[in-house]
CSV table of C-alpha atoms in Angstrom, one decimal:
chain,number,residue,atom,x,y,z
A,287,VAL,CA,-305.5,48.1,13.0
A,288,THR,CA,-305.8,51.7,14.3
A,289,GLU,CA,-308.3,50.5,16.9
A,290,TYR,CA,-306.2,47.5,18.0
A,291,PHE,CA,-302.7,49.0,18.4
A,292,PRO,CA,-302.6,51.9,20.9
A,293,PRO,CA,-299.7,53.8,19.2
A,294,LEU,CA,-301.8,53.9,16.0
A,295,LYS,CA,-304.9,55.4,17.6
A,296,ASN,CA,-304.8,58.6,15.6
A,297,PHE,CA,-302.9,57.2,12.7
A,298,THR,CA,-304.0,57.9,9.1
A,299,PRO,CA,-302.5,55.6,6.5
A,300,ALA,CA,-300.7,57.3,3.6
A,301,PRO,CA,-298.5,56.1,0.7
A,302,ALA,CA,-294.8,55.9,1.3
A,303,ASP,CA,-294.1,59.1,-0.7
A,304,LYS,CA,-296.4,61.0,1.6
A,305,PHE,CA,-295.4,59.3,4.8
A,306,VAL,CA,-294.8,61.5,7.9
A,307,SER,CA,-293.5,59.7,11.0
A,308,ARG,CA,-296.2,60.4,13.6
A,309,ALA,CA,-296.8,57.1,15.4
A,310,GLN,CA,-294.1,56.4,18.0
A,311,ILE,CA,-292.7,52.9,18.3
A,312,PRO,CA,-292.8,51.9,22.0
A,313,ARG,CA,-289.3,51.8,23.5
A,314,PHE,CA,-288.1,50.2,26.8
A,315,THR,CA,-285.1,50.1,29.0
A,316,LYS,CA,-285.0,47.4,31.7
A,317,ILE,CA,-288.2,45.9,30.3
A,318,THR,CA,-290.1,43.9,32.9
A,319,GLN,CA,-291.3,40.3,32.3
A,320,GLU,CA,-294.9,41.5,32.6
A,321,GLN,CA,-294.4,44.2,29.9
A,322,PHE,CA,-292.6,41.8,27.7
A,323,GLU,CA,-295.3,39.1,27.9
A,324,GLU,CA,-298.2,41.6,27.4
A,325,LEU,CA,-296.5,43.2,24.3
A,326,SER,CA,-295.7,39.8,22.8
A,327,ARG,CA,-299.2,38.3,23.2
A,328,SER,CA,-300.7,41.4,21.7
A,329,GLY,CA,-298.3,41.5,18.8
A,330,GLN,CA,-297.3,45.1,19.5
A,331,PRO,CA,-293.9,45.8,17.8
A,332,PHE,CA,-291.4,47.5,20.2
A,333,VAL,CA,-287.8,48.3,20.8
A,334,VAL,CA,-285.6,47.4,23.8
A,335,ASP,CA,-282.8,49.9,24.1
A,336,ASP,CA,-280.6,47.8,26.4
A,337,CYS,CA,-281.2,44.5,24.6
A,338,VAL,CA,-277.7,43.2,23.8
A,339,THR,CA,-275.4,45.8,25.4
A,340,GLU,CA,-273.5,43.0,27.2
A,341,HIS,CA,-273.4,40.6,24.2
A,342,PRO,CA,-269.9,39.2,23.4
A,343,LEU,CA,-270.3,40.3,19.8
A,344,MET,CA,-271.2,43.9,20.6
A,345,GLY,CA,-268.9,46.2,18.7
A,346,LYS,CA,-267.6,43.5,16.4
A,347,SER,CA,-267.2,44.8,12.9
A,348,CYS,CA,-267.7,42.8,9.6
A,349,ASP,CA,-263.9,42.3,9.5
A,350,ASP,CA,-263.9,41.0,13.0
A,351,PHE,CA,-266.5,38.4,12.1
A,352,GLY,CA,-264.3,37.3,9.2
A,353,LYS,CA,-261.4,36.9,11.6
A,354,LEU,CA,-263.4,35.1,14.3
A,355,PHE,CA,-265.2,32.8,12.0
A,356,PRO,CA,-263.1,32.4,8.8
A,357,ASN,CA,-264.9,29.2,7.8
A,358,GLY,CA,-268.4,30.7,7.9
A,359,LYS,CA,-270.2,30.8,4.6
A,360,MET,CA,-272.9,33.4,3.9
A,361,LYS,CA,-275.1,34.6,1.0
A,362,ALA,CA,-276.0,37.9,-0.6
A,363,ASN,CA,-279.6,38.5,0.4
A,364,TYR,CA,-280.7,39.1,-3.2
A,365,GLY,CA,-278.8,36.3,-4.8
A,366,ASP,CA,-277.4,32.8,-4.3
A,367,GLN,CA,-273.7,33.5,-4.4
A,368,ILE,CA,-271.8,31.8,-1.5
A,369,ILE,CA,-269.2,34.0,0.1
A,370,LYS,CA,-266.7,33.0,2.9
A,371,LEU,CA,-266.4,35.4,5.8
A,372,SER,CA,-262.7,35.2,5.4
A,373,GLU,CA,-262.7,36.8,2.0
A,374,LYS,CA,-261.1,40.3,2.0
A,375,THR,CA,-263.4,42.5,-0.1
A,376,TRP,CA,-267.0,41.7,0.8
A,377,SER,CA,-267.1,44.1,3.8
A,378,THR,CA,-265.9,47.1,1.7
A,379,LYS,CA,-267.1,46.5,-1.9
A,380,ALA,CA,-270.9,46.8,-2.3
A,381,ARG,CA,-273.0,44.6,-4.5
A,382,MET,CA,-275.7,46.9,-5.7
A,383,ALA,CA,-279.3,45.7,-5.9
A,384,LYS,CA,-282.2,47.4,-7.6
A,385,GLY,CA,-283.6,50.7,-6.3
A,386,GLU,CA,-287.3,51.3,-5.4
A,387,LYS,CA,-288.9,54.7,-5.1
A,388,GLN,CA,-291.2,53.5,-2.3
A,389,HIS,CA,-288.2,52.3,-0.2
A,390,LEU,CA,-286.5,54.4,2.5
A,391,SER,CA,-283.7,55.1,0.0
A,392,LYS,CA,-286.2,56.8,-2.3
A,393,GLY,CA,-285.1,55.0,-5.4
A,394,VAL,CA,-281.4,55.0,-5.0
A,395,LYS,CA,-279.9,51.5,-5.6
A,396,ILE,CA,-279.3,49.8,-2.3
A,397,ALA,CA,-276.2,47.8,-1.3
A,398,ASP,CA,-277.2,44.1,-1.1
A,399,PRO,CA,-276.9,43.0,2.5
A,400,TYR,CA,-275.3,39.7,3.4
A,401,VAL,CA,-277.1,37.1,5.5
A,402,TRP,CA,-275.2,34.3,7.4
A,403,HIS,CA,-277.7,31.5,8.1
A,404,VAL,CA,-275.8,30.1,11.1
A,405,LYS,CA,-278.9,28.4,12.4
A,406,ASP,CA,-279.6,26.0,9.5
A,407,GLU,CA,-277.0,26.2,6.8
A,408,GLU,CA,-273.8,25.7,8.6
A,409,PRO,CA,-272.1,22.4,9.7
A,410,LEU,CA,-272.7,21.8,13.4
A,411,PRO,CA,-269.0,22.5,14.4
A,412,VAL,CA,-269.2,25.9,12.8
A,413,LYS,CA,-272.5,26.6,14.4
A,414,ARG,CA,-271.2,25.6,17.8
A,415,SER,CA,-268.2,27.8,17.4
A,416,VAL,CA,-270.5,30.8,16.9
A,417,GLN,CA,-272.8,29.8,19.8
A,418,GLU,CA,-269.8,30.1,22.1
A,419,TYR,CA,-270.1,33.8,21.6
A,420,TRP,CA,-273.8,33.9,22.1
A,421,LYS,CA,-275.6,35.6,24.9
A,422,THR,CA,-279.4,35.6,25.0
A,423,PRO,CA,-281.1,39.0,26.0
A,424,TYR,CA,-281.9,39.3,29.6
A,425,PHE,CA,-285.7,39.3,29.2
A,426,LEU,CA,-285.6,35.9,27.5
A,427,ASN,CA,-283.3,34.2,30.1
A,428,GLY,CA,-286.1,33.4,32.5
A,429,THR,CA,-287.1,30.2,30.6
A,430,HIS,CA,-285.2,27.4,28.9
A,431,MET,CA,-287.6,27.6,26.0
A,432,ASN,CA,-286.7,31.2,25.1
A,433,ARG,CA,-283.0,31.0,26.1
A,434,LEU,CA,-282.4,28.0,23.9
A,435,GLU,CA,-284.5,29.1,21.0
A,436,ALA,CA,-282.6,32.3,20.7
A,437,TRP,CA,-279.3,30.4,21.1
A,438,ASP,CA,-280.3,28.0,18.3
A,439,SER,CA,-282.2,30.2,15.8
A,440,PHE,CA,-279.9,33.2,15.1
A,441,GLU,CA,-278.6,34.4,11.8
A,442,MET,CA,-276.2,37.2,11.2
A,443,TRP,CA,-276.7,40.3,8.9
A,444,PHE,CA,-274.0,42.5,7.4
A,445,SER,CA,-275.0,45.8,5.8
A,446,LEU,CA,-272.7,48.1,4.0
A,447,PRO,CA,-273.6,51.9,3.8
A,448,ASP,CA,-276.8,52.2,1.7
A,449,GLY,CA,-277.6,48.6,2.4
A,450,GLY,CA,-281.1,47.5,3.2
A,451,ALA,CA,-284.0,45.2,2.6
A,452,MET,CA,-287.1,45.9,0.6
A,453,ALA,CA,-290.5,45.8,2.3
A,454,HIS,CA,-291.5,42.3,3.0
A,455,SER,CA,-293.1,40.0,5.5
A,456,ASP,CA,-291.1,37.1,7.0
A,457,SER,CA,-292.3,33.5,7.0
A,458,TYR,CA,-291.9,32.9,10.7
A,459,ASN,CA,-295.0,32.1,12.8
A,460,GLU,CA,-293.3,33.2,16.0
A,461,MET,CA,-292.0,36.4,17.4
A,462,THR,CA,-288.7,37.7,16.0
A,463,ILE,CA,-285.9,39.9,17.3
A,464,SER,CA,-283.4,41.9,15.3
A,465,ALA,CA,-280.5,43.2,17.4
A,466,GLN,CA,-277.8,45.6,16.3
A,467,PHE,CA,-274.1,45.0,17.2
A,468,THR,CA,-272.6,47.9,15.2
A,469,GLY,CA,-274.1,50.7,13.0
A,470,THR,CA,-277.6,52.1,13.0
A,471,LYS,CA,-280.4,50.6,11.0
A,472,LYS,CA,-283.5,52.6,10.0
A,473,TRP,CA,-286.8,50.7,9.9
A,474,ARG,CA,-290.2,51.3,8.5
A,475,LEU,CA,-293.1,49.0,9.1
A,476,MET,CA,-296.7,48.3,8.5
A,477,MET,CA,-299.3,45.8,9.6
A,478,PHE,CA,-300.1,43.2,7.0
A,479,PRO,CA,-302.9,44.8,4.9
A,480,GLU,CA,-306.5,43.5,5.1
A,481,LEU,CA,-307.3,40.7,2.6
A,482,ASN,CA,-310.9,39.6,2.3
A,483,THR,CA,-310.3,36.7,-0.1
A,484,ILE,CA,-307.4,34.8,-1.6
A,485,PHE,CA,-307.9,36.9,-4.7
A,486,ASP,CA,-306.6,39.9,-2.8
A,487,SER,CA,-303.4,38.1,-2.0
A,488,PHE,CA,-300.1,39.5,-3.2
A,489,GLU,CA,-296.4,38.6,-3.1
A,490,SER,CA,-295.5,39.4,0.5
A,491,PHE,CA,-291.7,38.9,0.0
A,492,ASP,CA,-289.4,41.7,-1.2
A,493,THR,CA,-291.1,44.5,-3.2
A,494,GLY,CA,-294.4,42.7,-3.6
A,495,VAL,CA,-296.3,45.2,-1.5
A,496,TYR,CA,-294.9,48.0,-3.6
A,497,LYS,CA,-296.2,46.5,-6.8
A,498,VAL,CA,-299.8,46.4,-5.5
A,499,ASN,CA,-299.5,49.9,-4.0
A,500,LYS,CA,-300.4,48.8,-0.5
A,501,TRP,CA,-297.2,50.0,1.2
A,502,ALA,CA,-298.4,52.7,3.7
A,503,PRO,CA,-295.8,52.7,6.6
A,504,GLU,CA,-297.0,53.3,10.1
A,505,TYR,CA,-293.7,53.7,12.0
A,506,GLU,CA,-290.2,54.9,11.2
A,507,PHE,CA,-287.4,54.6,13.7
A,508,ASP,CA,-283.7,53.8,14.3
A,509,VAL,CA,-282.1,50.8,16.0
A,510,GLY,CA,-278.5,51.4,17.1
A,511,PRO,CA,-275.8,49.4,18.8
A,512,GLY,CA,-277.0,47.4,21.7
A,513,GLN,CA,-280.7,47.9,20.8
A,514,CYS,CA,-283.2,45.4,19.3
A,515,PHE,CA,-286.5,45.5,17.6
A,516,VAL,CA,-289.1,42.9,18.5
A,517,PHE,CA,-292.0,42.2,16.0
A,518,PRO,CA,-294.7,39.6,15.4
A,519,PRO,CA,-295.4,37.3,12.4
A,520,GLY,CA,-296.9,39.1,9.4
A,521,TYR,CA,-295.7,42.6,10.2
A,522,MET,CA,-294.2,44.1,7.0
A,523,HIS,CA,-290.9,45.9,7.2
A,524,GLU,CA,-288.1,47.5,5.3
A,525,THR,CA,-284.7,48.6,6.4
A,526,TRP,CA,-281.9,50.9,5.4
A,527,SER,CA,-278.3,51.7,6.5
A,528,ASN,CA,-278.3,55.5,5.9
A,529,PRO,CA,-274.8,56.3,4.6
A,530,ASP,CA,-274.9,59.7,6.3
A,531,ILE,CA,-274.5,57.9,9.7
A,532,ASN,CA,-273.1,54.6,8.6
A,533,ASP,CA,-269.7,54.8,7.0
A,534,VAL,CA,-268.6,51.2,7.4
A,535,CYS,CA,-270.2,47.7,7.2
A,536,ALA,CA,-272.7,47.2,10.1
A,537,THR,CA,-273.4,44.0,12.0
A,538,ALA,CA,-276.7,42.6,13.4
A,539,THR,CA,-278.4,39.4,14.3
A,540,THR,CA,-282.0,38.1,13.9
A,541,PHE,CA,-283.5,35.3,16.0
A,542,GLN,CA,-286.8,34.0,17.4
A,543,PHE,CA,-288.4,33.1,20.7
A,544,ASN,CA,-291.2,30.7,21.6
A,545,ALA,CA,-293.0,32.1,24.6
A,546,PRO,CA,-295.3,33.8,24.9
A,547,PHE,CA,-297.1,33.1,21.6
A,548,PRO,CA,-298.7,36.2,20.0
A,549,ALA,CA,-302.1,34.6,20.5
A,550,GLN,CA,-304.3,37.7,20.9
A,551,TYR,CA,-302.7,39.2,17.8
A,552,ILE,CA,-303.1,36.1,15.6
A,553,ARG,CA,-306.7,35.6,16.6
A,554,ASN,CA,-307.6,39.2,16.0
A,555,PHE,CA,-306.1,39.3,12.5
A,556,LEU,CA,-306.7,35.7,11.6
A,557,PRO,CA,-309.1,36.5,8.7
A,558,ARG,CA,-306.4,38.4,6.8
A,559,PHE,CA,-303.7,36.0,7.7
A,560,SER,CA,-305.7,33.1,6.4
A,561,ASN,CA,-305.3,34.7,2.9
A,562,SER,CA,-301.6,35.3,3.4
A,563,HIS,CA,-298.3,33.4,2.9
A,564,LEU,CA,-298.3,32.5,6.6
A,565,VAL,CA,-301.2,30.1,5.9
A,566,SER,CA,-300.8,29.2,2.2
A,567,ALA,CA,-297.1,28.4,2.4
A,568,GLU,CA,-296.1,28.1,6.1
A,569,ASN,CA,-298.7,25.6,7.5
A,570,ALA,CA,-299.8,28.2,10.0
A,571,MET,CA,-303.2,26.7,10.7
A,572,GLU,CA,-301.5,23.6,12.2
A,573,ILE,CA,-299.5,25.9,14.5
A,574,TYR,CA,-302.4,27.9,15.6
A,575,SER,CA,-304.9,25.1,16.0
A,576,SER,CA,-304.0,24.0,19.6
A,577,TYR,CA,-304.6,27.5,20.9
A,578,ALA,CA,-307.8,28.0,18.9
A,579,THR,CA,-309.4,24.6,19.7
A,580,ILE,CA,-307.7,23.9,23.0
A,581,ALA,CA,-307.2,20.4,21.8
A,582,LYS,CA,-304.2,18.2,21.0
A,583,VAL,CA,-305.8,16.9,17.7
A,584,GLN,CA,-307.8,19.4,15.8
A,585,PRO,CA,-311.4,18.3,15.4
A,586,LYS,CA,-312.8,18.3,11.8
A,587,PRO,CA,-313.8,21.9,11.1
A,588,THR,CA,-317.5,22.6,10.7
A,589,SER,CA,-319.7,25.6,10.1
A,590,ASP,CA,-322.7,23.8,11.6
A,591,LYS,CA,-323.9,26.0,14.4
A,592,ALA,CA,-325.3,23.2,16.5
A,593,GLU,CA,-322.1,21.2,16.3
A,594,ILE,CA,-320.0,24.2,17.2
A,595,GLN,CA,-322.2,24.8,20.2
A,596,ARG,CA,-321.9,21.2,21.3
A,597,ARG,CA,-318.1,21.5,21.2
A,598,VAL,CA,-318.2,24.7,23.2
A,599,ASP,CA,-320.4,23.2,25.9
A,600,SER,CA,-318.1,20.1,26.1
A,601,LYS,CA,-314.9,22.2,26.3
A,602,PHE,CA,-316.3,24.6,28.8
A,603,ALA,CA,-317.3,21.8,31.1
A,604,ASP,CA,-313.7,20.5,31.0
A,605,LEU,CA,-312.1,23.9,31.7
A,606,ASP,CA,-314.5,25.6,34.1
A,607,ALA,CA,-313.5,23.7,37.1
A,608,ASP,CA,-315.4,25.6,39.7
A,609,LYS,CA,-318.5,25.9,37.5
A,610,ASP,CA,-318.9,29.7,38.0
A,611,GLY,CA,-319.5,30.3,34.3
A,612,LYS,CA,-316.0,31.6,33.4
A,613,ILE,CA,-312.6,30.1,32.5
A,614,THR,CA,-309.6,31.7,34.3
A,615,GLU,CA,-305.9,31.5,33.7
A,616,GLU,CA,-305.6,29.5,36.9
A,617,GLU,CA,-308.1,26.9,35.6
A,618,LEU,CA,-306.3,26.7,32.3
A,619,ARG,CA,-303.0,26.3,34.1
A,620,ALA,CA,-304.4,23.4,36.2
A,621,PHE,CA,-305.9,21.8,33.1
A,622,PHE,CA,-302.5,21.8,31.3
A,623,LEU,CA,-300.4,20.9,34.3
A,624,THR,CA,-302.5,18.4,36.3
A,625,ASN,CA,-305.5,17.3,34.3
A,626,PRO,CA,-304.9,14.1,32.3
A,627,LYS,CA,-307.0,15.6,29.5
A,628,GLY,CA,-304.7,18.6,29.2
A,629,LYS,CA,-301.2,17.1,29.8
A,630,TRP,CA,-300.6,17.3,26.0
A,631,GLY,CA,-300.2,21.0,26.6
A,632,GLN,CA,-296.8,20.4,28.2
A,633,ALA,CA,-295.4,18.7,25.0
A,634,TYR,CA,-292.7,20.6,23.1
A,635,GLU,CA,-290.7,19.9,19.9
A,636,PHE,CA,-288.2,22.4,18.7
A,637,ALA,CA,-285.1,22.1,16.5
A,638,TRP,CA,-282.8,22.1,19.5
A,639,THR,CA,-284.7,19.7,21.8
A,640,ARG,CA,-282.8,16.6,20.7
A,641,TYR,CA,-279.7,18.2,22.2
A,642,ILE,CA,-281.2,18.5,25.7
A,643,LYS,CA,-280.3,15.4,27.7
A,644,ASP,CA,-280.7,16.6,31.4
A,645,PRO,CA,-284.0,15.1,32.8
A,646,GLN,CA,-284.4,18.0,35.2
A,647,VAL,CA,-284.2,20.6,32.3
A,648,LYS,CA,-286.8,18.5,30.3
A,649,LYS,CA,-289.1,18.5,33.3
A,650,GLU,CA,-288.8,22.3,33.8
A,651,MET,CA,-289.4,22.9,30.1
A,652,ALA,CA,-292.6,20.9,30.2
A,653,LYS,CA,-293.8,23.0,33.1
A,654,GLU,CA,-292.8,26.2,31.2
A,655,ARG,CA,-294.8,25.0,28.2
A,656,GLY,CA,-297.9,24.3,30.2
A,657,GLU,CA,-297.8,27.6,32.1
A,658,TYR,CA,-297.3,29.7,28.9
A,659,ARG,CA,-299.9,27.7,27.0
A,660,ALA,CA,-302.4,28.7,29.7
A,661,GLY,CA,-301.7,32.4,29.3
A,662,ASP,CA,-301.6,32.1,25.5
A,663,THR,CA,-304.9,30.2,25.4
A,664,LEU,CA,-306.5,32.8,27.6
A,665,ALA,CA,-305.2,35.6,25.4
A,666,TRP,CA,-306.7,33.9,22.3
A,667,HIS,CA,-310.2,33.5,23.7
A,668,ASP,CA,-310.6,36.5,26.1
A,669,LEU,CA,-312.1,38.8,23.6
A,670,ASN,CA,-312.9,41.7,26.0
A,671,GLU,CA,-309.7,41.3,27.9
A,672,ASP,CA,-311.4,41.1,31.3
A,673,GLY,CA,-309.2,38.3,32.5
A,674,HIS,CA,-311.5,35.3,31.9
A,675,VAL,CA,-313.3,33.5,29.1
A,676,SER,CA,-317.1,33.4,29.0
A,677,LYS,CA,-319.1,30.7,27.1
A,678,GLU,CA,-320.2,33.4,24.6
A,679,GLU,CA,-316.6,34.3,24.0
A,680,LEU,CA,-315.6,30.7,23.4
A,681,LEU,CA,-318.5,30.3,21.0
A,682,GLN,CA,-317.3,33.3,19.0
A,683,THR,CA,-313.7,32.1,18.8
A,684,PHE,CA,-314.7,28.5,18.0
A,685,THR,CA,-317.0,29.8,15.3
A,686,GLN,CA,-314.3,32.0,13.7
A,687,TRP,CA,-311.8,29.2,13.8
A,688,ASN,CA,-314.1,26.5,12.4
A,689,VAL,CA,-315.4,28.7,9.5
A,690,LEU,CA,-311.9,29.8,8.5
A,691,VAL,CA,-310.4,26.4,8.6
A,692,GLU,CA,-313.3,24.7,6.8
A,693,ARG,CA,-312.9,27.4,4.1
A,694,HIS,CA,-309.1,26.9,4.1
A,695,ARG,CA,-309.3,23.2,3.6
A,696,ALA,CA,-311.7,23.6,0.7
A,697,LEU,CA,-309.4,26.1,-0.9
A,698,MET,CA,-306.4,23.8,-0.4
A,699,LYS,CA,-308.3,21.0,-2.1
A,700,ALA,CA,-309.2,23.3,-5.0
A,701,LYS,CA,-305.5,24.3,-5.2
A,702,ALA,CA,-304.6,20.8,-6.5
A,703,SER,CA,-307.3,20.9,-9.2
A,704,LYS,CA,-306.9,21.8,-12.9
A,705,LYS,CA,-309.8,24.2,-12.3
A,706,ALA,CA,-308.4,25.7,-9.2
A,707,VAL,CA,-309.4,29.3,-9.9
A,708,ALA,CA,-313.0,28.5,-10.8
A,709,GLN,CA,-313.5,26.3,-7.8
A,710,ALA,CA,-311.9,28.9,-5.5
A,711,LYS,CA,-314.3,31.6,-6.8
A,712,THR,CA,-317.2,29.3,-5.9
A,713,ILE,CA,-315.8,28.7,-2.4
A,714,GLU,CA,-315.0,32.3,-1.7
A,715,GLU,CA,-318.4,33.5,-2.9
A,716,LYS,CA,-320.1,31.0,-0.7
A,717,TYR,CA,-318.3,32.2,2.5
A,718,ALA,CA,-318.4,35.8,1.5
A,719,LYS,CA,-322.2,35.7,1.2
A,720,GLU,CA,-322.5,34.0,4.6
A,721,TYR,CA,-320.0,36.0,6.6
A,722,MET,CA,-319.0,39.3,4.8
A,723,CYS,CA,-322.2,40.7,3.5
A,724,PRO,CA,-324.1,42.3,6.4
A,725,THR,CA,-326.7,43.9,4.1
A,726,GLY,CA,-327.1,40.9,1.8
A,727,PRO,CA,-325.2,39.5,-1.2
A,728,SER,CA,-327.0,41.8,-3.6
A,729,GLN,CA,-325.1,44.7,-2.2
A,730,CYS,CA,-321.8,43.2,-1.3
A,731,PRO,CA,-318.5,44.6,-2.7
A,732,VAL,CA,-316.6,41.5,-1.7
A,733,VAL,CA,-318.8,39.3,-3.8
A,734,ASP,CA,-318.6,41.8,-6.7
A,735,ARG,CA,-314.8,41.6,-6.6
A,736,ILE,CA,-314.8,37.8,-6.6
A,737,ARG,CA,-317.1,37.7,-9.6
A,738,ALA,CA,-314.9,40.3,-11.4
A,739,LYS,CA,-311.8,38.3,-10.9
A,740,LYS,CA,-310.1,37.7,-14.3
A,741,GLY,CA,-307.8,34.9,-15.2
A,742,LYS,CA,-308.3,31.1,-15.1
A,743,ASN,CA,-304.8,30.0,-14.6
A,744,ARG,CA,-303.3,29.2,-11.1
A,745,GLU,CA,-300.6,31.7,-11.8
A,746,SER,CA,-303.2,34.5,-11.7
A,747,VAL,CA,-303.7,33.9,-7.9
A,748,VAL,CA,-300.7,34.6,-5.7
A,749,TRP,CA,-302.1,32.5,-2.9
A,750,PHE,CA,-301.7,29.4,-5.1
A,751,GLN,CA,-298.0,30.1,-5.7
A,752,GLY,CA,-295.1,28.7,-3.6
A,753,ASP,CA,-291.6,29.3,-2.3
A,754,GLU,CA,-290.0,29.0,-5.8
A,755,ASP,CA,-291.6,32.4,-6.7
A,756,GLU,CA,-290.0,34.0,-3.7
A,757,GLU,CA,-286.6,32.7,-4.7
A,758,LYS,CA,-287.1,33.9,-8.3
A,759,GLU,CA,-287.9,37.4,-7.1
A,760,ARG,CA,-284.9,37.6,-4.8
A,761,LYS,CA,-282.5,36.6,-7.7
A,762,GLU,CA,-284.1,39.3,-9.9
A,763,LEU,CA,-283.4,41.9,-7.2
């Protein structure tokens, strides 16, 4: 992590109670398209200081939202109580959740924030009434894909003084933006910790990282009115509305965008993500596969070296149009936009696409998809970042993908067995010996930890658990 992210070059991890804010979150005003795309593909978290300064909802208070959208129905973040925005007391009377010493609030009970899932829990007429007030940030307006994804995917957050969220990792497999309309929110964040096997997995939703003593924040920073924080899948974060600077209910929004895909980031940290909730519960491998395999339909994974080499040779022949021994972004763009073998790269399917009827917009979106896929594919496979992909690089990325997916499918099959833990231990030991024991299995800490794993029940392995466990935890909070 410290070698990958430039702001963390000299960072030394420390527990939350010993945290000193040294790493500086990158901040931008008038961010350029080139900066935005480079940061997004690399997964570098960053802040845009002029993100939503011209948004129609800027400056709107919690009470204003209740007046504008009286039929809206939201939930307390740590509970399932439905609350109408038109109710009179929610914006002034706090619902207190549990405290946590490792949280920014240092153990003080936090005020449970409210989340309004406009995107997927409201009737369409209500959603459309809110969308009339929506304005996508300027750096996303260059493409239909991003403008419409932001317009369709937003939810609203309302935090009273001392409100906040415990450290967690979201379930999205795309880049996310949190923008502030009123009030100032303090953030701490940390890259998802290294996990060598599924037996290292932990509850990655609220408070789970505290319980396993892995919370070691890297950044601490404020996001105020008009500003937004942009972050990639898997990056753990906690928030707090400091009552010293927030004396009333604050308003914010969270939404996603589609392009570019954080391809370089996902590929670089794929081994740890393969042991996380992003893969075990969110079907991430299916999302990642087209970038990793450069294919519409994912070939059956294999760890056979000769077969992987054959696939590399075949794919390289398709992509290296001028036969100079390297694949460039221009060649990838031509493959996805003009080559019949690559036309699948222009396909798109998002929650909002059924509402797009204009043939010209559909045509432009297909072109956008193909062009961004070219850049994202290059970012996935260009290991040394020299602007092109060599055959050796493609061999490395294909090998990584095939081994991890082959292992993943074996573990998913074991997950359905009555002897899931025993079978998983056998699978994990096999792959650890082959790929994680440079000095041999006789002196391999990973193998030792697998063998020392106690418990035979599925409940003893967090990776085997599902969304119902997250809901239970949230209600307890």
